[in-house]
Coordinates of C-alpha atoms in Angstrom, one line a residue:
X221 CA -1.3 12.4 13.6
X222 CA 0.6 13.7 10.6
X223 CA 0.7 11.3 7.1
X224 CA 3.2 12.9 4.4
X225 CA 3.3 11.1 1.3
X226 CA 7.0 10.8 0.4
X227 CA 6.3 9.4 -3.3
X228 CA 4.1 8.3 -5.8
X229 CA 3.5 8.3 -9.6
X230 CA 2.1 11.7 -10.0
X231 CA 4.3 15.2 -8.8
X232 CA 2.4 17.6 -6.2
X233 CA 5.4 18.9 -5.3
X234 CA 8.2 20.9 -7.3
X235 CA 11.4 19.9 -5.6
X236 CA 9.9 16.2 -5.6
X237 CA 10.8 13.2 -7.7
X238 CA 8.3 11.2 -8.8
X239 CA 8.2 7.1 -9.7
X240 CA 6.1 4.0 -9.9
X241 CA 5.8 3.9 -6.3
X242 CA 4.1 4.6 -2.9
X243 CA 5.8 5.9 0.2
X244 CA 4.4 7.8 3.6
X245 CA 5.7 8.9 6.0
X246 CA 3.6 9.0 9.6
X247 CA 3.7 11.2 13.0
X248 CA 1.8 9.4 15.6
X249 CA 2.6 10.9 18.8
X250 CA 6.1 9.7 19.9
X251 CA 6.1 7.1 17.0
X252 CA 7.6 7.2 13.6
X253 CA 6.3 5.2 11.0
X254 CA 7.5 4.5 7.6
X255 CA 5.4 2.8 5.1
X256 CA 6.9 1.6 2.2
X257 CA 9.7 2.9 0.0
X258 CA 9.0 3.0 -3.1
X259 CA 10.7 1.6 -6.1
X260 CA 14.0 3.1 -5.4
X261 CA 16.0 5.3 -2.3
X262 CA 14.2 8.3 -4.2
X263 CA 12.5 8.9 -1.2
X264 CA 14.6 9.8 0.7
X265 CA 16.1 13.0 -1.4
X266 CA 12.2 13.9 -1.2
X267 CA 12.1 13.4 2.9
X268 CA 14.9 16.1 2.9
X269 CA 13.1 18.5 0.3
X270 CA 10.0 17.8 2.4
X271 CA 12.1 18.4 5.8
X272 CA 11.1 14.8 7.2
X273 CA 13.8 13.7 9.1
X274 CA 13.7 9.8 8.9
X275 CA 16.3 9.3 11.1
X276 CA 13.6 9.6 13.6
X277 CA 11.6 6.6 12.3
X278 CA 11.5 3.8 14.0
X279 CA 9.3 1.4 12.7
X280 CA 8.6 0.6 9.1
X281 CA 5.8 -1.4 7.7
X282 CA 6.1 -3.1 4.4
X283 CA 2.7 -3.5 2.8
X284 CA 3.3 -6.1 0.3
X285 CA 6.1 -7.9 -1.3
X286 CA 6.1 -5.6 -4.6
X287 CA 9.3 -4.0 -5.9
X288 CA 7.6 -0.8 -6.3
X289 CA 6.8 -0.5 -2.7
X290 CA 9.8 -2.1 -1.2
X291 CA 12.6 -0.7 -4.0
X292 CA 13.9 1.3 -1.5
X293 CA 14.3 -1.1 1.7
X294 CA 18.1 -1.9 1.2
X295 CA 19.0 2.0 1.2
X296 CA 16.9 3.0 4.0
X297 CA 18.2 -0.6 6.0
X298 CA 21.6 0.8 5.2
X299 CA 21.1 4.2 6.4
X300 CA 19.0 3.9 9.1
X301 CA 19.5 0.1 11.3
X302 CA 18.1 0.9 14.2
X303 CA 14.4 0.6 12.5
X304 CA 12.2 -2.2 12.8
X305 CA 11.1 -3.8 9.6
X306 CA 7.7 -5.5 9.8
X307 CA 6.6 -7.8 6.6
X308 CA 4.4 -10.4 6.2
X309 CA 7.4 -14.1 6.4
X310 CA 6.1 -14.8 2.5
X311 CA 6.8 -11.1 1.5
X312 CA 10.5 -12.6 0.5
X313 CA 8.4 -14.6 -1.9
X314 CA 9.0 -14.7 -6.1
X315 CA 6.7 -12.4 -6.9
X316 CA 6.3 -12.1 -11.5
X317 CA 4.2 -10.3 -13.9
X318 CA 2.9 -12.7 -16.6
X319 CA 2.2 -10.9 -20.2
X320 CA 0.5 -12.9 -23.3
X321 CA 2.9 -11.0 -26.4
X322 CA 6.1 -10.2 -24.0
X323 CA 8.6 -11.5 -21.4
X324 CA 7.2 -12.0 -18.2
X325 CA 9.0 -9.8 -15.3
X326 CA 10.3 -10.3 -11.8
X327 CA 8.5 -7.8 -9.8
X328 CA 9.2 -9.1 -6.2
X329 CA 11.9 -7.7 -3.8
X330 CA 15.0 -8.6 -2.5
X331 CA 14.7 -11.9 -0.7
X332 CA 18.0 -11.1 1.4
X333 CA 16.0 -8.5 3.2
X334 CA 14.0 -11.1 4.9
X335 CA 17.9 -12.1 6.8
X336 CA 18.6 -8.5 8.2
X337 CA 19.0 -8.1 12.0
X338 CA 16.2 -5.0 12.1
X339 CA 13.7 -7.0 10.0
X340 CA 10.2 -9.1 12.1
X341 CA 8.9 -11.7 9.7
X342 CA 5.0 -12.1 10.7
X343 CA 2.4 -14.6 10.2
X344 CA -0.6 -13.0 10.6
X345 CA -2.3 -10.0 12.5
X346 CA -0.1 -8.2 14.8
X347 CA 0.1 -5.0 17.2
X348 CA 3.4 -3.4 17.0
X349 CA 2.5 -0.5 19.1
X350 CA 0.0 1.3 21.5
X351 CA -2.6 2.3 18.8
X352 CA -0.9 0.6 15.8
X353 CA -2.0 -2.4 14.5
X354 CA -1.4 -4.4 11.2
X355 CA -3.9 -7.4 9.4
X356 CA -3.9 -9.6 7.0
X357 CA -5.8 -12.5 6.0
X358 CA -8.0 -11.2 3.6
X359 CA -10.3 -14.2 2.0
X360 CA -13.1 -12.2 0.5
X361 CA -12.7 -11.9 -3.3
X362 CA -15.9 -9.6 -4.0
X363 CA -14.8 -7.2 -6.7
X364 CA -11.1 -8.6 -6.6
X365 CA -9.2 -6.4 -9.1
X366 CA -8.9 -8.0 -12.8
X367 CA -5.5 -6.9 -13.0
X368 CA -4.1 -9.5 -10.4
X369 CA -4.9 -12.2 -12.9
X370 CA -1.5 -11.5 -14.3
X371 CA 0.4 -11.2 -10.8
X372 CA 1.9 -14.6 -10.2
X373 CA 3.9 -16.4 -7.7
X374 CA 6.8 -18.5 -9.0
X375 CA 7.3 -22.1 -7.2
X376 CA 9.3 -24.9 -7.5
X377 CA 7.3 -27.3 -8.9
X378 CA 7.5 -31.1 -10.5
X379 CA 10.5 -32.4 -11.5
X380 CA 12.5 -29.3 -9.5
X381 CA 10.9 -27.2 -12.6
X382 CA 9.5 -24.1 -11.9
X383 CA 5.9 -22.8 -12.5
X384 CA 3.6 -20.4 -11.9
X385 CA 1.0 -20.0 -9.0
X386 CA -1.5 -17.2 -8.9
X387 CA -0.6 -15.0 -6.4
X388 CA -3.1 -15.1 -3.5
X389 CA -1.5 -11.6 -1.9
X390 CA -1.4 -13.6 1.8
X391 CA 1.6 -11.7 1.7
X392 CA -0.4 -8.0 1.9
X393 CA -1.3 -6.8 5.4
X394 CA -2.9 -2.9 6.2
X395 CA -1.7 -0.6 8.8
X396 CA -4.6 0.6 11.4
X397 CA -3.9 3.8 13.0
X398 CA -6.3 4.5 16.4
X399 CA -5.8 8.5 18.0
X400 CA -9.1 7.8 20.5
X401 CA -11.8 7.4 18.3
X402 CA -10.4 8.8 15.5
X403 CA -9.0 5.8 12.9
X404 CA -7.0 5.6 9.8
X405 CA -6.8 2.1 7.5
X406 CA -3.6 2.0 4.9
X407 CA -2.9 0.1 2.5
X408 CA -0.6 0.0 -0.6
X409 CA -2.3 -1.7 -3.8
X410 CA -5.2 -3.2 -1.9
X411 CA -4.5 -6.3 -4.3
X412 CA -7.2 -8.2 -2.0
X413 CA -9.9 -5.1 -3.0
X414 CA -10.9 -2.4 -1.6
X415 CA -13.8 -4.0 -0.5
X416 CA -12.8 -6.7 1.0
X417 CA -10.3 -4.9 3.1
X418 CA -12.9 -2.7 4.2
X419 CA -15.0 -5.8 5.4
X420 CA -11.9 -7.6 7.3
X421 CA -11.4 -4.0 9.0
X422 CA -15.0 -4.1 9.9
X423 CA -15.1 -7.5 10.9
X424 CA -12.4 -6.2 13.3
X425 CA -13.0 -3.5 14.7
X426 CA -16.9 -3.3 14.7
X427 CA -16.9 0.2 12.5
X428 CA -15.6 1.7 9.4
X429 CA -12.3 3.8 9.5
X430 CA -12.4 7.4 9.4
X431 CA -10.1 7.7 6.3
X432 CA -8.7 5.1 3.9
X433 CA -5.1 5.3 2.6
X434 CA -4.6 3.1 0.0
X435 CA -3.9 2.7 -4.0
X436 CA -6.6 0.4 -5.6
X437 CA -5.0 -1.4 -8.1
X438 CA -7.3 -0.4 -11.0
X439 CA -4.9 0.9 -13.5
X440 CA -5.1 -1.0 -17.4
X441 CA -4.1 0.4 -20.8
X442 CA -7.6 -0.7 -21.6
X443 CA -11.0 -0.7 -20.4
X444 CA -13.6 -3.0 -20.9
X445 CA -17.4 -2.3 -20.5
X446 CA -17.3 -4.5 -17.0
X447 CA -14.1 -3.4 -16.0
X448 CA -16.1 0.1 -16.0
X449 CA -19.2 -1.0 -14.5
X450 CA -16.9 -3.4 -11.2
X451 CA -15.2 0.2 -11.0
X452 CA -18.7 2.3 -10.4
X453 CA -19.8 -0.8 -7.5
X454 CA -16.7 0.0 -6.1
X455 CA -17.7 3.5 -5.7
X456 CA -21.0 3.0 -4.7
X457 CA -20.4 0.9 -2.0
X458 CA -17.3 3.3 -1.1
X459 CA -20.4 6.1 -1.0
X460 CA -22.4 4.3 1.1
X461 CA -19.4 3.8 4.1
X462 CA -19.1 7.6 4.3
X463 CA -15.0 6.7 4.6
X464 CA -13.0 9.5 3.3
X465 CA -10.7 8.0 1.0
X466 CA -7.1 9.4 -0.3
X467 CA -5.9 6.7 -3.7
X468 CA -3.5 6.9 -6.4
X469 CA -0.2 5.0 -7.5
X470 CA -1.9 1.9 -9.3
X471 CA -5.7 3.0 -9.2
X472 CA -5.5 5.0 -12.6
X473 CA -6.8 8.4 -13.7
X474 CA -9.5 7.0 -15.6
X475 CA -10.4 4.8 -13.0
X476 CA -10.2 7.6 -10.3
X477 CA -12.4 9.5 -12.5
X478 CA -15.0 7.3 -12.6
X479 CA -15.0 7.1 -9.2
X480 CA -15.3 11.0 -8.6
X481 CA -18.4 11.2 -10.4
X482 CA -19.8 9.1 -7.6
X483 CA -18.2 9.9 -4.4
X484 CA -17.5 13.6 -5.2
X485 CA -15.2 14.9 -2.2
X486 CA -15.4 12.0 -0.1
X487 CA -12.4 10.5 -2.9
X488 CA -9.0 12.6 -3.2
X489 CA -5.8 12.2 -5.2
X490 CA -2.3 11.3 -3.4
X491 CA 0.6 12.8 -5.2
X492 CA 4.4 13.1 -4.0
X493 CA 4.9 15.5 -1.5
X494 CA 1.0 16.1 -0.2
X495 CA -0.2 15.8 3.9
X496 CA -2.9 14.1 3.6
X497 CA -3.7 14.2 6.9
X498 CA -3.0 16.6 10.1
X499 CA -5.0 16.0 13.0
X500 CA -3.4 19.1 14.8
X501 CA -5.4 21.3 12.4
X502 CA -8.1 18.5 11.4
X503 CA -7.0 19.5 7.4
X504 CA -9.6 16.7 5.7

């Protein structure tokens, strides 16, 4: 098993562009799996300065219905049909960041994806593969980020006028990777918590993963005293799992940080261009 990060807020490598945005790029014997895109079709000049062939992929998994991670879906659909496109059916949805003192913005993707020939619309769990699986259905809500109190969900309402819902992210699923015994859990923002991913894996599977993929969605301009303190329970209950996790894109450096005091090498930064993962040399 090979995991290339393709893109992601912060450079790691020279020739690489980085963005507001999460991309990897997977070996799995035979398979080739794509997760996410990113905000734009930078990712794929960075695949060719990183020689990743995607014209090998044949299966990408869409992690949630966020511009940022699905930007560059229309590119790669365009470039590359014969791929199977996995989303969650309310991925498609009107997806909007709500500010108090400016306008609110569309942060969703583009609902025309949902019609293309290549794309599977699911409702649920699935397994898409001998040792690939995908879940959703996330209901805890210990620790659930602060930042997704401003993540809403645009619906027709009353009246045929439109409103805001809170988004409840029924529209994130995580990837599940299984070489033998050996198991990797992705995610892209874990907008459901870290935690509370961890605890639907476990209610799964019986176990924690080996390695956790996934950004935390921790980022703010500002910190608050209990923002700080929900950020070193986070850690601490990371700590006590033993998972090795790799985070970045919407976790934050002061966030991440706070976190290393706590977990020390068991918590690494993604940036553009890194492997975090190579099970032919066991590089962890």
């Amino acid at each position: 098993m090979k995991i290339i990060t393709l893109i992601e807020n912060t450079q790691g490598h020279p020739e690489c562009r980085a963005e507001h945005g999460l991309s990897f790029y997977i070996e799995m014997g035979e398979r080739r799996i794509l997760m996410d895109t990113g905000a734009s079709d930078a990712f794929l000049t960075n695949a060719g300065k990183l020689d990743v062939d995607l014209g090998t992929v044949d299966t990408v998994v869409l992690s949630h219905g966020h511009y940022d991670h699905g930007g560059g879906l229309p590119a790669f659909a365009a470039r590359y049909p014969a791929a199977r496109i996995y989303m969650q059916k309310s991925a498609c949805g009107s997806f909007w960041h709500t500010y108090p003192d400016r306008e609110d913005r569309c942060i969703g993707i583009r609902p025309e994806l949902a019609d293309l020939p290549q794309c599977v619309l699911l409702e649920g769990d699935a397994r898409i593969g001998d040792g690939i699986a995908l879940f959703t259905d996330i209901r805890g809500r210990r620790l659930w980020p602060e930042g997704n109190r401003e993540l809403k969900r645009r619906v027709r309402g009353a009246y045929e006028q439109d409103t805001y819902e809170q988004d409840d992210f029924r529209h994130e699923q995580c990837l599940v990777l299984e070489a033998g015994s050996f198991h990797v859990l992705l995610s892209g923002c874990a907008h459901n918590g870290v935690l509370n991913i961890l605890d639907r894996y476990r209610g799964l599977y019986g176990r924690w993963p080996d390695v956790l993929i996934s950004g935390f969605h921790m980022k703010k301009d500002v910190y608050s005293g209990a923002d700080l303190a929900d950020i070193r329970k986070t850690a601490q209950e990371l700590k006590e799992t033993k998972v090795l996790c790799w985070t970045g894109h919407c976790t934050g450096q002061r966030a991440f940080e706070e976190m290393k005091e706590i977990l020390g090498d068991q918590l690494r930064a993604i940036h553009t261009g890194g492997v975090l993962l190579d099970t032919g040399d066991m590089r962890l």
